[in-house]
């Protein structure tokens, strides 16, 4: 297994640690640790792709596992936010629907011997979701120090606006992906 693929696997391995920090209030500075782990995991996404392209280490495993690792990381964070009462489950359901649709096309393509890599819109979607997670955690950290109802209300509005912007980009990127790969599922028998 090459370095980019190891970084992808590391991103998946970091998810339980991230969740533990995010949801365990008994750990001092838990949100800070959660954010550091999340940022570290997110950076593996940047470095694995960059390194794989630079040193021509792109593999079929990487093309499939890298976007899957992104989904696991981001959807875990969004599900935790639902559990914490920060966001509604509706954006998460929409994101999951998109991810299942795109992954289904990838699986059909794989069954035909074709590997479909993420496009620029999929990458933009992932970046927007990562930014939202970091923003939400950052606002959680600030909320620990500023315990004010007005500030909490403003943070709730900011969080939800950011989430819905990322949902719109998620839906758009999914539509583009399905359109660009329509030959895969239109010719299914």
Short mmCIF file of C-alpha atoms in Angstrom, two decimals:
data_model
loop_
_atom_site.label_atom_id
_atom_site.label_comp_id
_atom_site.label_asym_id
_atom_site.label_seq_id
_atom_site.Cartn_x
_atom_site.Cartn_y
_atom_site.Cartn_z
CA UNK A 1 0.00 0.00 0.00
CA UNK A 2 1.48 3.32 -1.05
CA UNK A 3 1.65 6.49 1.08
CA UNK A 4 -1.44 8.21 -0.37
CA UNK A 5 -3.55 5.12 0.35
CA UNK A 6 -2.13 4.91 3.88
CA UNK A 7 -3.17 8.54 4.43
CA UNK A 8 -6.68 7.68 3.22
CA UNK A 9 -6.88 4.76 5.67
CA UNK A 10 -5.53 7.02 8.44
CA UNK A 11 -8.37 9.48 7.75
CA UNK A 12 -10.89 6.69 8.36
CA UNK A 13 -9.08 5.56 11.51
CA UNK A 14 -9.17 9.11 12.93
CA UNK A 15 -12.99 9.30 12.72
CA UNK A 16 -13.73 7.45 16.00
CA UNK A 17 -11.17 9.62 17.83
CA UNK A 18 -12.78 12.75 16.40
CA UNK A 19 -16.25 11.58 17.46
CA UNK A 20 -15.03 10.70 20.95
CA UNK A 21 -13.59 14.17 21.47
CA UNK A 22 -16.60 15.93 19.96
CA UNK A 23 -19.20 14.09 22.04
CA UNK A 24 -17.35 13.65 25.35
CA UNK A 25 -17.88 16.76 27.46
CA UNK A 26 -15.95 15.15 30.33
CA UNK A 27 -12.71 15.66 28.38
CA UNK A 28 -11.32 19.15 29.08
CA UNK A 29 -11.11 21.22 25.89
CA UNK A 30 -12.87 18.41 23.99
CA UNK A 31 -13.96 20.69 21.14
CA UNK A 32 -10.41 21.94 20.62
CA UNK A 33 -9.12 18.36 20.44
CA UNK A 34 -12.00 17.41 18.12
CA UNK A 35 -11.15 20.30 15.82
CA UNK A 36 -7.44 19.41 15.77
CA UNK A 37 -8.20 15.77 14.92
CA UNK A 38 -10.71 16.84 12.25
CA UNK A 39 -8.27 19.29 10.68
CA UNK A 40 -5.54 16.65 10.76
CA UNK A 41 -7.83 14.11 9.10
CA UNK A 42 -8.90 16.71 6.52
CA UNK A 43 -5.29 17.53 5.72
CA UNK A 44 -4.66 13.87 4.89
CA UNK A 45 -7.21 14.34 2.10
CA UNK A 46 -5.24 17.24 0.67
CA UNK A 47 -1.87 15.52 0.97
CA UNK A 48 -2.87 12.07 -0.26
CA UNK A 49 -4.28 13.43 -3.51
CA UNK A 50 -1.45 15.87 -4.08
CA UNK A 51 1.22 13.24 -3.37
CA UNK A 52 -0.52 10.62 -5.53
CA UNK A 53 -0.70 12.98 -8.51
CA UNK A 54 2.83 14.32 -8.08
CA UNK A 55 4.47 10.90 -7.87
CA UNK A 56 2.02 9.09 -10.17
CA UNK A 57 0.72 6.87 -7.37
CA UNK A 58 -2.94 7.05 -8.34
CA UNK A 59 -4.58 3.68 -7.75
CA UNK A 60 -8.07 2.26 -8.20
CA UNK A 61 -8.18 1.78 -4.43
CA UNK A 62 -7.37 5.45 -3.92
CA UNK A 63 -9.98 6.61 -6.44
CA UNK A 64 -12.62 4.64 -4.58
CA UNK A 65 -11.44 4.85 -0.96
CA UNK A 66 -10.49 8.55 -0.91
CA UNK A 67 -14.01 9.88 -1.54
CA UNK A 68 -15.40 7.19 0.77
CA UNK A 69 -13.07 8.34 3.57
CA UNK A 70 -14.24 11.92 3.00
CA UNK A 71 -17.86 10.83 3.28
CA UNK A 72 -17.22 8.89 6.48
CA UNK A 73 -15.43 11.84 8.07
CA UNK A 74 -17.91 14.54 7.08
CA UNK A 75 -21.11 12.56 7.60
CA UNK A 76 -19.87 11.46 11.03
CA UNK A 77 -19.43 15.12 11.98
CA UNK A 78 -22.85 16.12 10.63
CA UNK A 79 -24.52 13.20 12.48
CA UNK A 80 -22.81 14.31 15.70
CA UNK A 81 -24.13 17.84 15.13
CA UNK A 82 -27.65 16.41 14.80
CA UNK A 83 -27.15 14.45 18.03
CA UNK A 84 -25.94 17.62 19.75
CA UNK A 85 -29.00 19.57 18.54
CA UNK A 86 -26.92 21.96 16.45
CA UNK A 87 -28.46 21.13 13.07
CA UNK A 88 -31.57 19.40 11.80
CA UNK A 89 -31.42 15.87 10.40
CA UNK A 90 -32.84 17.10 7.06
CA UNK A 91 -29.52 18.37 5.62
CA UNK A 92 -27.86 15.12 6.67
CA UNK A 93 -30.55 13.07 4.92
CA UNK A 94 -30.12 15.13 1.74
CA UNK A 95 -26.33 14.70 1.89
CA UNK A 96 -26.70 10.95 2.49
CA UNK A 97 -29.10 10.64 -0.45
CA UNK A 98 -26.57 12.36 -2.73
CA UNK A 99 -23.72 10.23 -1.44
CA UNK A 100 -25.65 6.97 -1.91
CA UNK A 101 -26.62 7.99 -5.45
CA UNK A 102 -23.06 8.86 -6.43
CA UNK A 103 -21.60 5.80 -4.72
CA UNK A 104 -24.15 3.60 -6.51
CA UNK A 105 -22.98 4.95 -9.86
CA UNK A 106 -19.37 4.32 -8.82
CA UNK A 107 -20.21 0.72 -7.88
CA UNK A 108 -21.99 0.10 -11.18
CA UNK A 109 -19.01 1.60 -13.00
CA UNK A 110 -16.64 -0.63 -11.01
CA UNK A 111 -18.69 -3.70 -11.95
CA UNK A 112 -18.07 -2.73 -15.60
CA UNK A 113 -14.34 -2.31 -14.97
CA UNK A 114 -14.48 1.47 -14.97
CA UNK A 115 -13.26 3.65 -12.10
CA UNK A 116 -14.86 7.06 -11.89
CA UNK A 117 -12.82 9.64 -10.00
CA UNK A 118 -14.29 12.67 -8.27
CA UNK A 119 -14.78 15.78 -10.38
CA UNK A 120 -14.04 19.39 -9.45
CA UNK A 121 -17.59 19.90 -8.10
CA UNK A 122 -17.24 16.86 -5.84
CA UNK A 123 -14.01 18.29 -4.50
CA UNK A 124 -15.65 21.69 -3.96
CA UNK A 125 -18.50 19.96 -2.14
CA UNK A 126 -16.04 18.18 0.15
CA UNK A 127 -14.15 21.40 0.87
CA UNK A 128 -17.40 23.23 1.68
CA UNK A 129 -18.45 20.47 4.06
CA UNK A 130 -15.06 20.44 5.77
CA UNK A 131 -15.19 24.23 6.18
CA UNK A 132 -18.68 23.94 7.71
CA UNK A 133 -17.53 21.32 10.22
CA UNK A 134 -14.55 23.46 11.24
CA UNK A 135 -16.81 26.53 11.52
CA UNK A 136 -19.35 24.71 13.69
CA UNK A 137 -16.65 23.37 16.00
CA UNK A 138 -15.00 26.78 16.17
CA UNK A 139 -18.32 28.31 17.21
CA UNK A 140 -18.72 25.54 19.82
CA UNK A 141 -15.31 26.47 21.22
CA UNK A 142 -16.24 30.16 21.37
CA UNK A 143 -19.59 29.26 22.98
CA UNK A 144 -17.74 27.53 25.81
CA UNK A 145 -16.13 30.83 26.71
CA UNK A 146 -19.03 33.16 25.91
CA UNK A 147 -22.17 31.78 27.48
CA UNK A 148 -24.71 34.28 26.20
CA UNK A 149 -28.18 33.57 24.75
CA UNK A 150 -27.85 36.22 22.02
CA UNK A 151 -24.44 34.92 20.95
CA UNK A 152 -25.79 31.35 20.91
CA UNK A 153 -28.71 32.42 18.70
CA UNK A 154 -26.39 34.17 16.26
CA UNK A 155 -24.08 31.12 16.15
CA UNK A 156 -27.09 28.86 15.48
CA UNK A 157 -28.08 31.02 12.50
CA UNK A 158 -24.51 31.08 11.16
CA UNK A 159 -24.14 27.30 11.60
CA UNK A 160 -27.38 26.53 9.82
CA UNK A 161 -26.77 28.99 6.98
CA UNK A 162 -23.34 27.45 6.37
CA UNK A 163 -24.77 23.93 6.50
CA UNK A 164 -27.49 24.76 3.96
CA UNK A 165 -24.99 26.43 1.62
CA UNK A 166 -22.91 23.24 1.70
CA UNK A 167 -26.09 21.19 1.12
CA UNK A 168 -26.89 23.23 -2.00
CA UNK A 169 -23.36 22.66 -3.30
CA UNK A 170 -23.68 18.97 -2.43
CA UNK A 171 -26.91 18.63 -4.42
CA UNK A 172 -25.47 20.58 -7.35
CA UNK A 173 -22.28 18.49 -7.41
CA UNK A 174 -24.35 15.30 -7.29
CA UNK A 175 -26.50 16.45 -10.20
CA UNK A 176 -23.39 17.28 -12.24
CA UNK A 177 -21.84 13.92 -11.36
CA UNK A 178 -24.96 12.00 -12.36
CA UNK A 179 -25.28 13.97 -15.60
CA UNK A 180 -21.62 13.48 -16.52
CA UNK A 181 -21.81 9.73 -15.83
CA UNK A 182 -25.30 9.04 -17.17
CA UNK A 183 -23.87 6.56 -19.68
CA UNK A 184 -23.04 4.25 -16.76
CA UNK A 185 -26.54 3.86 -15.38
CA UNK A 186 -28.61 4.47 -18.53
CA UNK A 187 -27.07 1.40 -20.18
CA UNK A 188 -27.60 -0.85 -17.14
CA UNK A 189 -29.21 -4.20 -17.93
#
